[in-house]
PDB file of C-alpha atoms in Angstrom:
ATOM      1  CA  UNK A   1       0.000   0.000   0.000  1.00 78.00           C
ATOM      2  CA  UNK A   2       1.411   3.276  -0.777  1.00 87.00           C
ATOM      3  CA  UNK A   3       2.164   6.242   1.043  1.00 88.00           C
ATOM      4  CA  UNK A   4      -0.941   8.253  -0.896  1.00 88.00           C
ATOM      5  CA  UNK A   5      -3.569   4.912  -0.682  1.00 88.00           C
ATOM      6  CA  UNK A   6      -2.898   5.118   3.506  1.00 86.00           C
ATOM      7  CA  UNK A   7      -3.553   8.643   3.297  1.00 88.00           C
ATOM      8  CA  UNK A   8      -6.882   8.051   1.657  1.00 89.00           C
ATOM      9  CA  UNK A   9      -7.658   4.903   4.154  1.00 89.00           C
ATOM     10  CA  UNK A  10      -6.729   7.451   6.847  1.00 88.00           C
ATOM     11  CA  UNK A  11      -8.959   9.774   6.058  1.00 88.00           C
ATOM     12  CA  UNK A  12     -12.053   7.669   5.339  1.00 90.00           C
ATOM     13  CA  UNK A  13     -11.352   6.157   8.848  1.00 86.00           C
ATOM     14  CA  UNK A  14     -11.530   9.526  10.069  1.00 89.00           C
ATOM     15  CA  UNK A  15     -14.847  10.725   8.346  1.00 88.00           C
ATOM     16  CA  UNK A  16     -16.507   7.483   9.941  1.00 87.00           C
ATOM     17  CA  UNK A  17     -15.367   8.294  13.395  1.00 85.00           C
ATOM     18  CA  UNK A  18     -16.654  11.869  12.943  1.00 86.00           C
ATOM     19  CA  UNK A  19     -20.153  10.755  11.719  1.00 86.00           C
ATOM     20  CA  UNK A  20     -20.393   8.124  14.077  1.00 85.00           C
ATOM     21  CA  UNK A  21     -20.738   8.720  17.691  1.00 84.00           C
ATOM     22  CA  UNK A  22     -20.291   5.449  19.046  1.00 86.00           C
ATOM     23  CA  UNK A  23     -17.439   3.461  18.057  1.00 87.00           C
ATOM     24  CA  UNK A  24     -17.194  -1.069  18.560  1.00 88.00           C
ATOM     25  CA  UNK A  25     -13.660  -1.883  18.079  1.00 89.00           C
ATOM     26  CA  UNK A  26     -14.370  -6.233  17.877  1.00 89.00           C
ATOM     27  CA  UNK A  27     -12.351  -9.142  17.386  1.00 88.00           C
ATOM     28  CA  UNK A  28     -13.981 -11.309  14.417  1.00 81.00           C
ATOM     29  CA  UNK A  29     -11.225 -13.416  13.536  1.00 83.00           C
ATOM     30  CA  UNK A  30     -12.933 -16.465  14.291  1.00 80.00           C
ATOM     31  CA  UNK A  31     -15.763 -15.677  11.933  1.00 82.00           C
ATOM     32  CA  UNK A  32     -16.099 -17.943   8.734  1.00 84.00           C
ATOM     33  CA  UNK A  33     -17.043 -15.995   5.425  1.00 86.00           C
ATOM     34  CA  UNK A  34     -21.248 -16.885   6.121  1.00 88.00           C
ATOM     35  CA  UNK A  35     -20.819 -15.404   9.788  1.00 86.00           C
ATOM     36  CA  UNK A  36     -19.435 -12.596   8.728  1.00 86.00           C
ATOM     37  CA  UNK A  37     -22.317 -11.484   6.116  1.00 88.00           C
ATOM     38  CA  UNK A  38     -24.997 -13.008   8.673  1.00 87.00           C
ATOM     39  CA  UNK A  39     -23.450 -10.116  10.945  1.00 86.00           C
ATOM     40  CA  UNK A  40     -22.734  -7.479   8.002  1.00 89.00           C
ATOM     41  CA  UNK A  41     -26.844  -7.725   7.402  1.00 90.00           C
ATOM     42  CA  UNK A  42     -28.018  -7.686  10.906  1.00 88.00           C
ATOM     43  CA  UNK A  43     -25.581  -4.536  11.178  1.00 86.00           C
ATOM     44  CA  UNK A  44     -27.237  -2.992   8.005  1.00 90.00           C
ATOM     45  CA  UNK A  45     -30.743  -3.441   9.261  1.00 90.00           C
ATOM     46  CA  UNK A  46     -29.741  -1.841  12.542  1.00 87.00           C
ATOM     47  CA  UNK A  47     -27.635   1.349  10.882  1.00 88.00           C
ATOM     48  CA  UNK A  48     -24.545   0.113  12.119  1.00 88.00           C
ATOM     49  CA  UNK A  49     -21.615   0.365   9.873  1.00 87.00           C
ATOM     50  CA  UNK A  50     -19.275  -2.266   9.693  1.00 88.00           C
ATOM     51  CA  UNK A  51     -15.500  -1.999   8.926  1.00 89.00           C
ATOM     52  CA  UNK A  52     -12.366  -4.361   9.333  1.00 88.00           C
ATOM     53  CA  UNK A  53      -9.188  -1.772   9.523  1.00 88.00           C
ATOM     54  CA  UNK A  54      -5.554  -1.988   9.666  1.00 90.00           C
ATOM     55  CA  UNK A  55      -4.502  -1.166  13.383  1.00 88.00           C
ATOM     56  CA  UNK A  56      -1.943   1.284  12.504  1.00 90.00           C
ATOM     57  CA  UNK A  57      -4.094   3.450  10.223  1.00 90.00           C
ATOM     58  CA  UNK A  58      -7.010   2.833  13.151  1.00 88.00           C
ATOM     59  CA  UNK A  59      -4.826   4.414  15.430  1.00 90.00           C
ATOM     60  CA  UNK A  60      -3.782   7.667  13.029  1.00 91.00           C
ATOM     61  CA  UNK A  61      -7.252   8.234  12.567  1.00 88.00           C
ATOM     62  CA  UNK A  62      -8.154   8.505  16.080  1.00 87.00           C
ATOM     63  CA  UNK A  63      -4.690  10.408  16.726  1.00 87.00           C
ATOM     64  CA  UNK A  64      -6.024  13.201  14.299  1.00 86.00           C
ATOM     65  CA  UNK A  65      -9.499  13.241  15.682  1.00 82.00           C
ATOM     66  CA  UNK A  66     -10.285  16.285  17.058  1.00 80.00           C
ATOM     67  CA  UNK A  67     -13.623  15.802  18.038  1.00 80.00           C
ATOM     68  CA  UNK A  68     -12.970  12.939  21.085  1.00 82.00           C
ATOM     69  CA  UNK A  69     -10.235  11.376  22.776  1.00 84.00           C
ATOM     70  CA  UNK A  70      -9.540   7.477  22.073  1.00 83.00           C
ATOM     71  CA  UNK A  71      -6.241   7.101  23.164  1.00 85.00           C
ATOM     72  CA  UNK A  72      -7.698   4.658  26.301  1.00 87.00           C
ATOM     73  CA  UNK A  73      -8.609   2.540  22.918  1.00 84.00           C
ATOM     74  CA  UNK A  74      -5.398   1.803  22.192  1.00 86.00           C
ATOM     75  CA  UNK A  75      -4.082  -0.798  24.105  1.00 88.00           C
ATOM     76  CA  UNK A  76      -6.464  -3.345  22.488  1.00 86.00           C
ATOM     77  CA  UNK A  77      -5.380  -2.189  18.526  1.00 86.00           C
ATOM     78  CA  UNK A  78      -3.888  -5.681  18.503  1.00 87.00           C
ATOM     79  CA  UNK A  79      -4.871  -8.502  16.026  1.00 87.00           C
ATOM     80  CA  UNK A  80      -7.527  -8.117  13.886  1.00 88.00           C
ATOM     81  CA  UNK A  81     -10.092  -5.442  14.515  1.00 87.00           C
ATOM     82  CA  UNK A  82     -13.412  -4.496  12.814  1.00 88.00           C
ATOM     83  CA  UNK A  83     -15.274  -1.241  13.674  1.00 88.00           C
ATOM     84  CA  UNK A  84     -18.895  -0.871  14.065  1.00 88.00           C
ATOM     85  CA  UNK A  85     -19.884   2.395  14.003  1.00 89.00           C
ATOM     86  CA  UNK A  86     -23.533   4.128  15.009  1.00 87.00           C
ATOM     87  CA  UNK A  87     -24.928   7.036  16.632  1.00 86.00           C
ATOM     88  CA  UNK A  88     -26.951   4.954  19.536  1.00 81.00           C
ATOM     89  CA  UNK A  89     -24.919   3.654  22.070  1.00 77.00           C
ATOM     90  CA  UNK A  90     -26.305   0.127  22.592  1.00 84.00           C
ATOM     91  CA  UNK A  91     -27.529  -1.011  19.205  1.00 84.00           C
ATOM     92  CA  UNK A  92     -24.043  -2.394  18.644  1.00 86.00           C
ATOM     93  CA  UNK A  93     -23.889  -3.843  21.985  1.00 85.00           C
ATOM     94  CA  UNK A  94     -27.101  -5.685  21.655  1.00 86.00           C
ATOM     95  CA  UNK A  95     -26.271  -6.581  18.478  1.00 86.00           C
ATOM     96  CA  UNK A  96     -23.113  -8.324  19.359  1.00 85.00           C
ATOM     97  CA  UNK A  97     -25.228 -10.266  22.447  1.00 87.00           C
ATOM     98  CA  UNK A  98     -27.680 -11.517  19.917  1.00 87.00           C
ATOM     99  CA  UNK A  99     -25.359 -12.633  17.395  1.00 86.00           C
ATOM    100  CA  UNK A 100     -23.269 -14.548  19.602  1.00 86.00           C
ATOM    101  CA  UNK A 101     -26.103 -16.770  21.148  1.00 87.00           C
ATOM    102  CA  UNK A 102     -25.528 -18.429  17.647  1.00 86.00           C
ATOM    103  CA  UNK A 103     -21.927 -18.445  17.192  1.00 81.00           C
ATOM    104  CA  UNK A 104     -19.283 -17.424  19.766  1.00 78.00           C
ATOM    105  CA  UNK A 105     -17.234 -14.647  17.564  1.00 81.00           C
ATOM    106  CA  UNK A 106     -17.029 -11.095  17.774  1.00 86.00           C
ATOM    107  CA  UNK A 107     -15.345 -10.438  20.769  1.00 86.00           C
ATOM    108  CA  UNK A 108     -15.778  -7.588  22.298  1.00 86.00           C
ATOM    109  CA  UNK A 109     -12.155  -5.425  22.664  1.00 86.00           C
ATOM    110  CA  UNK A 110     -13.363  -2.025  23.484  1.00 87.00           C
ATOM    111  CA  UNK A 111     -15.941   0.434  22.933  1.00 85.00           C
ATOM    112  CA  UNK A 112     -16.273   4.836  22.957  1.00 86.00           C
ATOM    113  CA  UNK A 113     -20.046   5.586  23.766  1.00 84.00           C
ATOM    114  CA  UNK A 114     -21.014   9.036  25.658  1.00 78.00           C
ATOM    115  CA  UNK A 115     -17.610  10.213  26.220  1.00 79.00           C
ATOM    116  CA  UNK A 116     -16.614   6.608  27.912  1.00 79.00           C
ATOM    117  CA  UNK A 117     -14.676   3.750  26.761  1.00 82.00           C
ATOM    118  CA  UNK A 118     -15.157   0.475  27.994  1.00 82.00           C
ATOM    119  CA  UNK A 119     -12.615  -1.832  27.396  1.00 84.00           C
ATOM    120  CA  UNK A 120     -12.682  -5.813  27.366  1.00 83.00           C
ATOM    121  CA  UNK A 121     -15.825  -7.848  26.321  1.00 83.00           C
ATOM    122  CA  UNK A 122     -16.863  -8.110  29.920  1.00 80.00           C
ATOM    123  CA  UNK A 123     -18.404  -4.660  29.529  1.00 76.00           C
ATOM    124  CA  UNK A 124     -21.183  -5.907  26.692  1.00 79.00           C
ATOM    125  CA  UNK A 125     -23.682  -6.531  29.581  1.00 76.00           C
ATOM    126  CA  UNK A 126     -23.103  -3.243  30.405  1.00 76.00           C
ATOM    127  CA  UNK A 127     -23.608  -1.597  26.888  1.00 78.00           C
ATOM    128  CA  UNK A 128     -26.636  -3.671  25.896  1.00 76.00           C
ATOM    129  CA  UNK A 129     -28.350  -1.386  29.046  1.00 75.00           C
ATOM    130  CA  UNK A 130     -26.483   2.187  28.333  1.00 73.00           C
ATOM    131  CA  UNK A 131     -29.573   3.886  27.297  1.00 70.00           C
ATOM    132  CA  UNK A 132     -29.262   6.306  24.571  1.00 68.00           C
ATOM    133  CA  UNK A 133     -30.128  10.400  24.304  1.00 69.00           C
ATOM    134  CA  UNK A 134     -33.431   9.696  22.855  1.00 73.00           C
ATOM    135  CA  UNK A 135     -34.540   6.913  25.564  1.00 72.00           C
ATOM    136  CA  UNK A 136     -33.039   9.412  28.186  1.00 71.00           C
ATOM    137  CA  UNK A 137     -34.802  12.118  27.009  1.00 77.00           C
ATOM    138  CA  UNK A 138     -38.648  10.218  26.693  1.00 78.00           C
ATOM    139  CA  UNK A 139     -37.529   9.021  30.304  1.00 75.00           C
ATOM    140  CA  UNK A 140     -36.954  12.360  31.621  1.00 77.00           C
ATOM    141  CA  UNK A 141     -40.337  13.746  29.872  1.00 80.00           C
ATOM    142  CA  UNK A 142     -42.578  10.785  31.180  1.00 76.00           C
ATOM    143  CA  UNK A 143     -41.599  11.617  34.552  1.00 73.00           C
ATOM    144  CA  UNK A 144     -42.166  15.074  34.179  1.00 75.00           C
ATOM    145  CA  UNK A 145     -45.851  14.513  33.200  1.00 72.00           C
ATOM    146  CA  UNK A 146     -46.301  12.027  35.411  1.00 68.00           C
ATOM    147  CA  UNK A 147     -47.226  14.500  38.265  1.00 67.00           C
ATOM    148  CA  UNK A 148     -49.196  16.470  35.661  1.00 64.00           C
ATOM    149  CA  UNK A 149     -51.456  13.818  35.552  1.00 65.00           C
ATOM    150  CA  UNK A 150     -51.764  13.367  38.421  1.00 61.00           C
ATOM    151  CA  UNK A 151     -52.843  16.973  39.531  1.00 57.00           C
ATOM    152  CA  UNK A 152     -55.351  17.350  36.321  1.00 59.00           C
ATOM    153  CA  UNK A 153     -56.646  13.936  37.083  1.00 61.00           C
ATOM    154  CA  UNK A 154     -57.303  14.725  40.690  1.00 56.00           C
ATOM    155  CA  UNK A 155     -58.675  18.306  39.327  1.00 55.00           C
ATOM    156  CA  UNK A 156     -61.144  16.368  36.751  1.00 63.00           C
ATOM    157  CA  UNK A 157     -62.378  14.040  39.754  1.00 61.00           C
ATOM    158  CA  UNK A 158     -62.789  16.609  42.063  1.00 57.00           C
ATOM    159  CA  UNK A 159     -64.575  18.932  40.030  1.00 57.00           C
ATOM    160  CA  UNK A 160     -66.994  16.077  39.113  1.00 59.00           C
ATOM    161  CA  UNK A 161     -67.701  15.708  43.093  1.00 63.00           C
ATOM    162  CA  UNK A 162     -68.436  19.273  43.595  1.00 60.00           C
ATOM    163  CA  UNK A 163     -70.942  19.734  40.846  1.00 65.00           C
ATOM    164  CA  UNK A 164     -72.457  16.228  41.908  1.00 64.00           C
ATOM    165  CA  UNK A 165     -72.483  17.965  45.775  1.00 61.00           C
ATOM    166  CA  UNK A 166     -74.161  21.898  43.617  1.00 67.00           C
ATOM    167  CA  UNK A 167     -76.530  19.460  42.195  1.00 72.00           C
ATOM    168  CA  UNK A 168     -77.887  17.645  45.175  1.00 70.00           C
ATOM    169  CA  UNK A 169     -78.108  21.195  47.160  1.00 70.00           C
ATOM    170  CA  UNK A 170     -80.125  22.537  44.669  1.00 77.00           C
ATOM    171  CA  UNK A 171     -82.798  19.603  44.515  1.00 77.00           C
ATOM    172  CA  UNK A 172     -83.051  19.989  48.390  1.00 77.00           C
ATOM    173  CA  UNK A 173     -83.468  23.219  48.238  1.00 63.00           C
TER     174      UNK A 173
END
């Protein structure tokens, strides 16, 4: 590969880390030519991207990346590595879990989700329940309205009780 072709690689390593928020760096050596496209197509469904990389041009990439920090990542640039790339944290990570109650490749090497890596495939437990900023946010709203509810709701009954309490007065009266 020439000096001008890892240039190229470098940079389209680069763009995917900038459009991609999270970052999977896996281990699917293990994977036969069928497991790999089984996983390629559940990735594609999900919007993950999928991309085996040469460690040293992995590594220049992130180096140049401006945008986050990934030197905690590498450590585990060893072997052979493939990227999966998304913009909600545990799609990847459930992804991985799901695929691997079939076959017992990818292994998880590290991940960079919110800021965070996570390093070692102990940690997929922990990213299938990282929730992301749009589960977050619908959290946050619910239990906002929650005591909204609750005060129209008791509003509603009351106001039901006290015309039903008018209306009885009035036919005594």
């Amino acid at each position: 590969m020439t000096r001008q072709e890892k240039d190229l690689q470098i940079n389209e390593i680069k763009q995917l880390l900038q459009d991609n928020s999270v970052v999977y760096l896996t281990d699917a050596s293990g994977l036969n030519s069928e497991e790999t496209t089984t996983l390629r197509r559940a990735c594609y469904k999900k919007d993950v991207t999928v991309r085996v990389v040469k460690n040293t041009l992995l590594r220049r990439a992130m180096d140049s990346s401006e945008e986050a920090d990934y030197s905690e990542l590498y450590e585990v640039l060893t072997g052979q590595t493939a990227l999966l790339l998304g913009n909600v944290g545990n799609v990847p990570a459930k992804l991985l879990k799901d695929f691997r109650k079939k076959h017992s490749m990818p292994l998880l090497k590290a991940a960079y989700v919110e800021e965070s890596c996570y390093l070692g495939d102990n940690q997929i437990d922990v990213l299938t329940n990282v929730k992301s900023k749009d589960e977050l946010i619908a959290e946050v709203i619910a239990l906002l309205q929650s005591p909204m509810k609750n005060v129209v709701g008791a509003l509603k009954s009351s106001g039901n009780t006290v015309s039903g309490l008018v209306k009885a007065l009035q036919e005594r009266g």
